[in-house]
């Protein structure tokens, strides 16, 4: 043991020295491994690029000719990785303005290959670009040379006393380009050259560009291009070298579709004539009504009373007046007719006691009276009110029961009112039928105009003509509401009616001394249905109330009864509410 002791003492020192000696080796090994990772990635990238193909070299020659035609010949060395061909994109259309494009036209496309590469060429255009595809019948690998040729028009622009050739001759590839070279052969002295690389519109200069010693050729070169980049060559030429000029086309847009031209201007003038003619026709029709009203309205502006009896102007009933004035059988006209039937003794209106029923309602009760003197529409209305939904007659009906069950019968009443004004000789044709025909015609013309406008906007520059048809159709549909025309007799009756309305609106009543109080109640009640039509219910309801209050022992009307504790002092409010409630109930039943 004593002999080995020196060995054991020096062994740790030896081991430590050995470990220190290994550290540089380990560091070098780790560094080598770390350094190999980028190389591996680069190799993998090169393998990926090789797998997708690339352009090793492209050499293009542009030869200018007369008429601005540039003949282009591209010699492309392409490394295939299993593709049947390749494609590249040319920018052949540029939007110069909202309505105009500058275009470049490619023609006589052809391809060939001296070493078995693809040689079938096709092209397609979409929006601003043209894609050229060169394909073969089999998948290829390795390097092949393809010669692509085409004629180019529109690349030369006149610029003052010079011409300029500008064209992105190389680029638009989906793969990288290692080396690009172009030559412009002008056949004349070139004034200057320039070259840009990158996307279209880039101002980054190419690797190299210059003119040969005779200044008849421009030479351009670029090393390394990414997919989608271009080499745009520029050459300034003396004026008249080729006689070429930029090509422009009118772009079909919304702005051009609605352009003003001979066709659209003629359509607009025709529309103006049509509208003016329509206004003139309406003036002739409506002007006649206006002239008669101005001339004869004063004849109706007086109390329509003969002795103590009420005589409406020209014997016109309230519902007829409403239809005559606005040429429509409105809800308010039917409401006025219900009040008129009550005032004339065919109905009794009973106001329910709100304190008992918990709601505001009225009962319409039949009174025994011959219906021989009723007009057809009045008879239909009376039967409709007092006929149950199952078809049986009933002696009374609550106003609230009419809602939702009265629509069909009310339509019959309104139709009969239109027939009545024609029968009276006030209209040559039913106003609703005239309106419907004109409105339907206008809608049809509008729909046809919309369809025509869309079609014209998509295909031509005449869309404004279609818009004129739309306007004409809309004007026709709107003007149809004013097309029903009164006869001379109808205009005269209208004039007297307008005068009667002026009398009601002033609120002037006959001399009370000439008529007994109870006769005044009946007399003033006869004004009420007309006041409903003319919207002067408040005035005449107050008049009836005052007459009733002055009559001894009168706490009800012969045609209107209120609940207990009700008297004529409340009639004005009751009448106003009844008119609103009746119109509302009928409107609900009509789904208005």
XYZ file of C-alpha atoms in Angstrom:
592
model
C 0.000 0.000 0.000
C 2.822 2.356 0.847
C 4.309 1.735 -2.580
C 1.042 2.667 -4.314
C 0.356 5.751 -2.226
C 2.255 8.147 -4.530
C 0.137 6.874 -7.453
C -3.132 7.557 -5.719
C -2.016 11.004 -4.757
C -1.158 12.040 -8.314
C -4.226 10.310 -9.921
C -6.697 13.148 -9.223
C -4.291 15.579 -10.747
C -4.008 13.417 -13.901
C -7.772 13.067 -14.172
C -8.275 16.784 -13.789
C -5.691 17.503 -16.467
C -7.347 14.986 -18.777
C -10.739 16.638 -18.306
C -9.292 20.060 -19.036
C -7.697 18.668 -22.155
C -11.060 17.380 -23.422
C -12.891 20.717 -23.050
C -11.553 22.326 -26.281
C -12.414 19.204 -28.217
C -16.000 19.200 -26.924
C -16.355 22.927 -27.653
C -15.107 22.462 -31.208
C -17.519 19.565 -31.732
C -20.483 21.619 -30.463
C -19.459 24.581 -32.622
C -19.197 22.344 -35.644
C -22.656 20.930 -34.999
C -24.064 24.423 -34.532
C -22.420 25.681 -37.707
C -23.836 22.782 -39.678
C -27.485 23.742 -38.918
C -27.650 26.812 -41.303
C -25.869 24.806 -43.930
C -28.455 22.080 -43.516
C -31.288 24.573 -43.739
C -29.715 26.165 -46.806
C -29.367 22.792 -48.413
C -32.971 22.007 -47.573
C -34.033 25.363 -49.051
C -32.067 24.666 -52.221
C -33.684 21.267 -52.431
C -37.132 22.877 -51.982
C -36.369 25.416 -54.682
C -35.166 22.707 -56.945
C -38.358 20.792 -56.255
C -40.526 23.712 -57.460
C -38.501 24.718 -60.501
C -36.820 28.014 -61.343
C -35.678 30.194 -64.216
C -31.944 29.891 -64.520
C -31.671 32.495 -67.231
C -33.946 34.563 -69.439
C -32.678 36.556 -72.382
C -35.172 38.796 -74.214
C -34.721 40.746 -77.425
C -37.199 43.532 -78.327
C -37.138 44.718 -81.946
C -39.137 47.826 -82.801
C -41.013 48.100 -86.086
C -43.261 50.481 -87.990
C -46.719 51.142 -86.609
C -45.441 50.766 -83.074
C -45.230 46.968 -83.260
C -42.529 45.483 -81.030
C -41.467 41.922 -81.769
C -40.289 40.141 -78.654
C -38.242 36.953 -78.519
C -37.507 35.432 -75.118
C -35.036 32.608 -74.640
C -35.774 30.927 -71.311
C -33.634 28.327 -69.582
C -35.965 26.653 -67.074
C -35.056 24.016 -64.529
C -38.034 21.667 -64.298
C -38.872 19.607 -61.204
C -41.682 17.387 -62.461
C -43.833 20.103 -64.120
C -45.342 19.811 -67.586
C -44.766 23.479 -68.288
C -44.778 26.949 -66.800
C -46.719 30.183 -66.892
C -45.968 33.860 -66.576
C -48.137 36.963 -66.257
C -48.042 40.183 -68.283
C -49.670 43.448 -67.085
C -51.695 44.279 -70.203
C -54.264 46.759 -68.870
C -53.857 49.841 -66.673
C -56.700 51.983 -65.315
C -55.830 55.484 -66.465
C -59.082 57.052 -65.205
C -62.564 56.136 -64.086
C -63.646 55.563 -67.660
C -60.485 54.743 -69.633
C -57.812 52.034 -69.652
C -54.435 51.925 -71.323
C -53.993 48.528 -72.951
C -51.128 46.443 -74.335
C -52.038 43.792 -76.889
C -50.156 40.533 -77.290
C -50.563 38.623 -80.556
C -48.929 35.884 -82.620
C -47.915 33.967 -79.519
C -45.712 30.985 -80.334
C -43.236 28.772 -78.507
C -40.549 26.288 -79.447
C -37.854 24.247 -77.716
C -34.598 22.952 -79.218
C -34.153 20.279 -76.524
C -37.578 18.714 -76.014
C -39.068 21.253 -73.627
C -42.738 22.327 -73.685
C -43.876 24.154 -76.831
C -47.688 24.476 -76.678
C -48.686 28.030 -75.835
C -52.053 29.437 -74.686
C -53.113 32.703 -73.101
C -56.010 34.062 -71.049
C -56.856 37.555 -69.798
C -58.504 38.519 -66.537
C -58.956 42.046 -65.247
C -55.616 43.840 -65.861
C -53.395 40.817 -66.572
C -52.768 38.297 -69.315
C -51.387 34.899 -68.365
C -49.315 32.960 -70.921
C -48.966 29.214 -70.385
C -46.397 27.021 -72.119
C -47.061 23.316 -71.661
C -45.993 19.923 -72.993
C -47.349 16.423 -72.933
C -45.146 14.995 -70.201
C -43.627 15.838 -66.861
C -40.116 17.200 -67.155
C -37.053 17.329 -64.968
C -33.767 19.077 -65.454
C -32.860 22.097 -67.569
C -34.692 22.859 -70.831
C -34.649 25.835 -73.152
C -37.914 27.375 -74.399
C -38.156 30.179 -76.959
C -41.283 32.338 -76.501
C -42.178 34.879 -79.204
C -44.999 37.403 -79.552
C -45.905 40.751 -81.120
C -46.615 43.656 -78.790
C -48.714 46.765 -79.525
C -49.307 49.749 -77.275
C -45.920 49.803 -75.529
C -44.677 52.880 -77.401
C -45.888 56.320 -76.314
C -45.509 59.646 -78.063
C -43.899 62.121 -75.693
C -43.480 65.520 -77.315
C -40.727 65.299 -79.876
C -39.810 61.738 -78.936
C -41.150 58.227 -78.549
C -40.720 56.053 -75.497
C -40.735 52.284 -75.344
C -41.629 50.944 -71.895
C -42.426 47.308 -71.227
C -41.949 44.839 -68.317
C -40.404 42.333 -70.644
C -39.116 39.873 -68.015
C -40.996 38.814 -64.912
C -44.396 37.737 -63.687
C -43.016 34.317 -62.817
C -44.218 32.203 -59.923
C -40.642 31.019 -59.368
C -37.336 32.852 -58.799
C -35.225 34.085 -61.701
C -31.467 33.760 -61.315
C -30.359 35.904 -64.241
C -32.261 38.237 -66.567
C -31.029 40.072 -69.631
C -32.849 42.178 -72.237
C -31.856 43.976 -75.410
C -33.820 46.661 -77.227
C -32.942 46.833 -80.942
C -34.354 50.132 -82.198
C -32.811 50.264 -85.648
C -32.125 53.935 -84.948
C -30.193 56.027 -82.459
C -31.509 55.579 -78.935
C -31.556 58.778 -76.921
C -31.586 57.276 -73.455
C -32.275 54.083 -71.547
C -33.548 53.231 -68.094
C -34.420 50.075 -66.230
C -36.454 49.223 -63.112
C -36.842 46.027 -61.139
C -39.365 44.866 -58.573
C -43.169 45.135 -58.660
C -44.904 47.087 -61.410
C -44.332 50.780 -60.728
C -41.123 50.206 -58.791
C -38.422 52.880 -59.044
C -35.547 50.583 -58.018
C -32.881 50.474 -60.706
C -31.684 47.287 -62.346
C -28.246 45.778 -61.804
C -26.999 47.174 -65.106
C -28.290 49.045 -68.176
C -26.483 50.914 -70.946
C -26.369 51.590 -74.722
C -23.983 49.927 -77.129
C -21.277 51.975 -78.812
C -23.522 52.795 -81.813
C -26.437 53.791 -79.566
C -28.785 51.544 -81.588
C -29.253 49.021 -78.808
C -30.160 49.274 -75.170
C -28.817 46.529 -72.918
C -30.373 45.687 -69.536
C -29.372 43.106 -66.924
C -30.605 42.006 -63.513
C -29.181 39.418 -61.158
C -31.653 37.566 -58.946
C -35.407 38.200 -59.014
C -38.084 37.039 -56.622
C -41.367 35.489 -57.793
C -43.753 38.168 -59.068
C -41.046 40.752 -59.790
C -40.415 42.336 -63.202
C -37.651 43.949 -65.222
C -39.164 46.996 -66.936
C -37.032 48.330 -69.785
C -37.278 51.930 -71.043
C -35.812 53.315 -74.247
C -36.177 56.848 -75.585
C -36.418 57.021 -79.382
C -36.449 59.935 -81.838
C -39.880 61.132 -82.981
C -41.247 59.150 -85.920
C -38.986 56.146 -85.358
C -41.932 53.740 -85.257
C -45.018 55.934 -85.483
C -46.456 54.015 -82.576
C -48.739 55.420 -79.917
C -50.413 54.321 -76.729
C -53.670 52.369 -77.033
C -56.688 53.269 -74.918
C -60.049 51.609 -74.405
C -63.156 52.948 -72.735
C -63.733 50.924 -69.614
C -67.271 49.718 -68.922
C -68.121 50.951 -65.434
C -71.090 52.460 -63.671
C -69.859 55.868 -64.791
C -69.732 54.880 -68.472
C -72.950 52.847 -68.291
C -74.843 56.013 -67.364
C -73.040 58.299 -69.790
C -74.944 60.984 -71.670
C -74.944 60.222 -75.399
C -77.303 60.485 -78.358
C -79.482 57.586 -77.249
C -79.700 58.562 -73.589
C -80.178 62.259 -74.375
C -83.045 61.392 -76.724
C -84.618 59.211 -74.022
C -84.360 61.995 -71.466
C -85.893 64.526 -73.867
C -88.688 62.073 -74.612
C -89.248 61.611 -70.878
C -89.416 65.383 -70.416
C -92.008 65.658 -73.184
C -93.979 62.800 -71.622
C -93.963 64.384 -68.188
C -94.902 67.815 -69.537
C -97.683 66.229 -71.547
C -98.912 64.406 -68.467
C -98.932 67.614 -66.443
C -100.837 69.353 -69.232
C -103.392 66.540 -69.342
C -103.860 66.676 -65.585
C -104.249 70.436 -65.784
C -106.968 70.107 -68.401
C -108.778 67.580 -66.238
C -108.190 69.164 -62.856
C -108.274 72.685 -64.183
C -111.837 72.148 -65.264
C -112.763 71.110 -61.697
C -110.952 74.133 -60.306
C -112.664 76.537 -62.713
C -116.108 75.175 -61.896
C -115.402 75.300 -58.150
C -114.299 78.930 -58.346
C -117.351 79.840 -60.415
C -120.091 77.973 -58.529
C -118.796 77.339 -55.006
C -120.641 80.428 -53.751
C -123.946 78.830 -54.766
C -123.527 76.211 -52.048
C -122.280 78.571 -49.348
C -125.516 78.898 -47.379
C -127.617 77.002 -44.873
C -129.270 74.146 -46.815
C -132.611 74.632 -45.111
C -136.074 74.847 -46.646
C -138.433 76.090 -43.942
C -137.555 73.877 -40.994
C -136.264 70.968 -43.081
C -132.697 70.164 -44.028
C -131.974 69.825 -47.756
C -128.396 68.865 -48.595
C -126.846 70.589 -51.626
C -127.903 68.743 -54.781
C -129.358 66.024 -52.533
C -125.881 64.635 -51.835
C -125.478 62.225 -48.909
C -122.415 62.378 -46.597
C -120.798 59.222 -47.994
C -121.243 60.530 -51.518
C -119.640 63.838 -50.600
C -116.549 62.135 -49.196
C -116.159 59.970 -52.293
C -116.732 62.930 -54.609
C -114.184 65.225 -52.958
C -111.136 62.944 -52.817
C -112.374 60.244 -55.236
C -111.947 57.570 -52.560
C -114.466 55.744 -50.398
C -112.594 56.242 -47.130
C -113.233 54.937 -43.633
C -114.427 58.385 -42.587
C -117.058 58.303 -45.372
C -118.476 55.044 -43.990
C -118.414 56.466 -40.453
C -120.333 59.546 -41.632
C -122.883 57.269 -43.314
C -123.456 55.367 -40.025
C -124.099 58.668 -38.232
C -126.376 59.748 -41.098
C -128.428 56.529 -40.844
C -128.915 57.245 -37.156
C -129.885 60.891 -37.672
C -132.389 59.855 -40.377
C -134.039 57.325 -38.030
C -132.693 53.949 -39.209
C -130.419 53.366 -36.212
C -130.313 54.323 -32.565
C -126.864 54.883 -31.101
C -126.717 53.972 -27.411
C -123.635 54.850 -25.372
C -122.814 52.136 -22.824
C -122.269 53.021 -19.187
C -118.518 52.863 -18.770
C -118.862 52.564 -15.003
C -120.828 49.336 -15.474
C -119.081 47.710 -18.455
C -115.553 48.901 -17.618
C -114.965 50.040 -21.191
C -116.125 52.663 -23.648
C -118.546 51.156 -26.170
C -121.731 51.862 -28.132
C -124.676 49.759 -29.267
C -126.158 50.277 -32.731
C -129.843 49.289 -32.580
C -132.151 48.794 -35.577
C -135.225 51.027 -35.774
C -138.298 50.040 -37.709
C -138.410 52.208 -40.774
C -138.903 51.465 -44.496
C -135.616 51.274 -46.397
C -137.063 52.171 -49.789
C -135.418 55.588 -49.874
C -131.947 54.241 -48.983
C -129.261 54.228 -51.633
C -127.782 50.809 -52.519
C -124.582 51.384 -50.547
C -126.564 52.578 -47.505
C -128.748 49.458 -47.645
C -125.664 47.231 -47.893
C -124.082 49.016 -44.922
C -127.214 48.722 -42.761
C -127.537 45.013 -43.559
C -123.821 44.481 -42.905
C -124.072 46.112 -39.467
C -127.133 44.121 -38.382
C -126.258 40.719 -39.831
C -124.422 38.276 -37.595
C -121.349 36.394 -38.844
C -123.515 33.271 -39.258
C -125.838 35.164 -41.625
C -128.777 35.662 -39.259
C -130.339 39.064 -38.682
C -129.803 40.821 -35.389
C -131.562 43.755 -33.841
C -128.431 45.347 -32.408
C -124.667 45.147 -32.446
C -121.968 46.577 -30.258
C -119.394 48.708 -31.996
C -116.570 46.662 -30.492
C -118.000 43.501 -32.136
C -117.321 44.862 -35.622
C -113.538 44.668 -35.279
C -112.087 41.731 -37.196
C -115.421 40.478 -38.679
C -116.422 43.307 -40.967
C -113.746 43.334 -43.677
C -115.567 41.522 -46.501
C -118.841 43.394 -45.943
C -117.047 46.723 -45.701
C -115.334 46.040 -49.030
C -118.798 45.525 -50.537
C -119.967 48.838 -49.073
C -117.001 50.718 -50.522
C -117.472 49.068 -53.912
C -121.126 50.105 -53.897
C -120.094 53.689 -53.065
C -117.855 53.764 -56.145
C -120.683 52.377 -58.267
C -122.985 55.060 -56.860
C -120.832 58.027 -57.934
C -120.719 56.602 -61.467
C -124.500 56.071 -61.417
C -124.966 59.681 -60.303
C -123.079 60.748 -63.426
C -120.246 62.377 -61.485
C -117.560 60.092 -62.936
C -117.421 58.308 -66.281
C -115.640 55.336 -64.661
C -115.103 54.109 -61.140
C -112.289 56.174 -59.583
C -110.714 53.142 -57.905
C -110.588 51.250 -61.197
C -108.990 54.201 -63.003
C -106.381 54.605 -60.260
C -105.610 50.894 -60.211
C -105.115 50.722 -63.976
C -102.773 53.707 -64.098
C -100.881 52.628 -60.999
C -100.501 49.062 -62.270
C -99.288 50.368 -65.625
C -96.791 52.623 -63.843
C -95.515 49.768 -61.682
C -95.166 47.538 -64.742
C -93.229 50.223 -66.625
C -91.029 50.783 -63.552
C -90.245 47.063 -63.217
C -89.439 46.815 -66.923
C -87.288 49.934 -66.567
C -85.368 48.422 -63.663
C -84.731 45.210 -65.576
C -83.764 47.131 -68.694
C -81.481 49.463 -66.752
C -79.620 46.546 -65.172
C -79.226 44.832 -68.541
C -78.088 48.029 -70.255
C -75.679 48.892 -67.423
C -74.023 45.486 -67.698
C -73.663 45.500 -71.482
C -73.847 49.031 -72.910
C -73.472 52.733 -72.206
C -77.209 53.378 -72.575
C -78.273 52.680 -68.999
C -79.474 56.260 -68.645
C -82.231 55.429 -71.125
C -83.404 52.677 -68.801
C -83.287 55.108 -65.902
C -85.543 57.419 -67.887
C -88.043 54.563 -68.210
C -87.929 54.015 -64.439
C -88.631 57.684 -63.781
C -91.466 57.645 -66.323
C -92.970 54.545 -64.710
C -92.733 56.015 -61.215
C -94.325 59.256 -62.444
C -97.082 57.236 -64.112
C -97.761 55.257 -60.934
C -97.814 58.414 -58.826
C -99.854 60.397 -61.322
C -102.375 57.568 -61.494
C -103.741 58.742 -58.146
C -104.877 61.924 -59.880
C -106.236 60.407 -63.074
C -109.912 59.849 -62.118
C -111.747 62.712 -63.843
C -115.107 64.152 -62.866
C -117.759 64.883 -65.437
C -119.165 68.376 -65.869
C -122.045 67.402 -63.584
C -119.611 66.006 -61.016
C -117.597 69.229 -61.070
C -120.745 71.289 -60.491
C -121.813 69.134 -57.545
C -118.279 69.375 -56.174
C -118.465 73.175 -56.361
C -121.717 73.248 -54.387
C -120.216 70.799 -51.877
C -117.183 73.009 -51.393
C -119.500 75.930 -50.721
C -121.419 73.872 -48.172
C -118.128 73.014 -46.441
C -117.294 76.730 -46.200
C -120.672 77.277 -44.516
C -120.021 74.496 -41.969
C -116.496 75.707 -41.247
C -117.760 79.209 -40.413
C -120.249 77.767 -37.933
C -123.051 80.157 -38.934
C -126.429 78.664 -37.982
C -129.989 79.543 -39.056
C -132.030 82.038 -37.043
C -133.212 80.231 -33.926
C -136.342 82.357 -33.629
C -137.828 80.767 -36.726
C -137.679 77.232 -35.412
C -138.823 75.525 -32.206
C -136.100 74.161 -29.935
C -136.808 70.513 -30.666
C -136.894 71.223 -34.391
C -133.512 72.902 -34.065
C -132.111 69.720 -32.479
C -133.276 67.693 -35.465
C -132.106 70.342 -37.902
C -128.650 70.731 -36.434
C -128.295 66.951 -36.108
C -128.676 66.672 -39.877
C -125.500 68.720 -40.259
C -123.446 66.327 -38.124
C -122.817 63.523 -40.690
C -121.481 66.126 -43.108
C -119.386 67.635 -40.340
C -117.810 64.179 -39.878
C -116.747 64.189 -43.535
C -115.458 67.774 -43.365
C -113.731 67.242 -39.990
C -115.820 69.898 -38.225
C -117.433 67.547 -35.688
C -116.398 69.640 -32.698
C -118.175 72.761 -33.990
C -121.476 71.134 -34.852
C -121.552 68.775 -31.885
C -121.356 71.875 -29.686
C -124.191 73.421 -31.710
C -126.408 70.367 -31.219
C -125.514 70.320 -27.507
C -126.481 73.986 -27.107
C -129.772 73.457 -28.904
C -130.570 70.484 -26.694
C -129.704 72.315 -23.500
C -132.121 75.094 -24.443
C -134.951 72.663 -25.177
C -137.078 72.048 -22.119
C -136.731 68.538 -20.698
C -134.252 67.359 -23.344
C -131.511 65.179 -21.884
C -131.116 62.898 -24.926
C -131.383 63.120 -28.696
C -133.887 61.152 -30.706
C -131.012 59.273 -32.363
C -128.363 59.233 -29.618
C -128.898 58.061 -26.030
C -126.370 58.242 -23.266
C -126.133 56.185 -20.081
C -127.687 57.148 -16.742
C -126.528 60.499 -15.421
C -125.668 61.520 -18.999
C -127.054 64.709 -20.503
C -126.548 66.799 -23.615
C -123.761 68.789 -22.013
C -121.578 65.748 -22.647
C -122.739 65.177 -26.211
C -119.930 67.037 -27.966
C -117.257 64.877 -26.326
C -119.344 61.727 -26.801
C -119.815 62.456 -30.501
C -116.150 63.165 -31.063
C -115.185 59.930 -29.307
C -117.825 57.907 -31.165
C -116.574 59.107 -34.555
C -112.989 58.181 -33.676
C -113.990 54.805 -32.207
C -116.119 53.907 -35.229
C -113.356 54.774 -37.688
C -110.880 52.829 -35.589
C -113.078 49.759 -35.425
C -113.687 49.791 -39.177
C -109.999 50.366 -39.864
C -109.129 47.392 -37.706
C -111.569 45.226 -39.579
C -110.028 46.358 -42.872
C -106.506 45.581 -41.696
C -105.434 49.146 -42.374
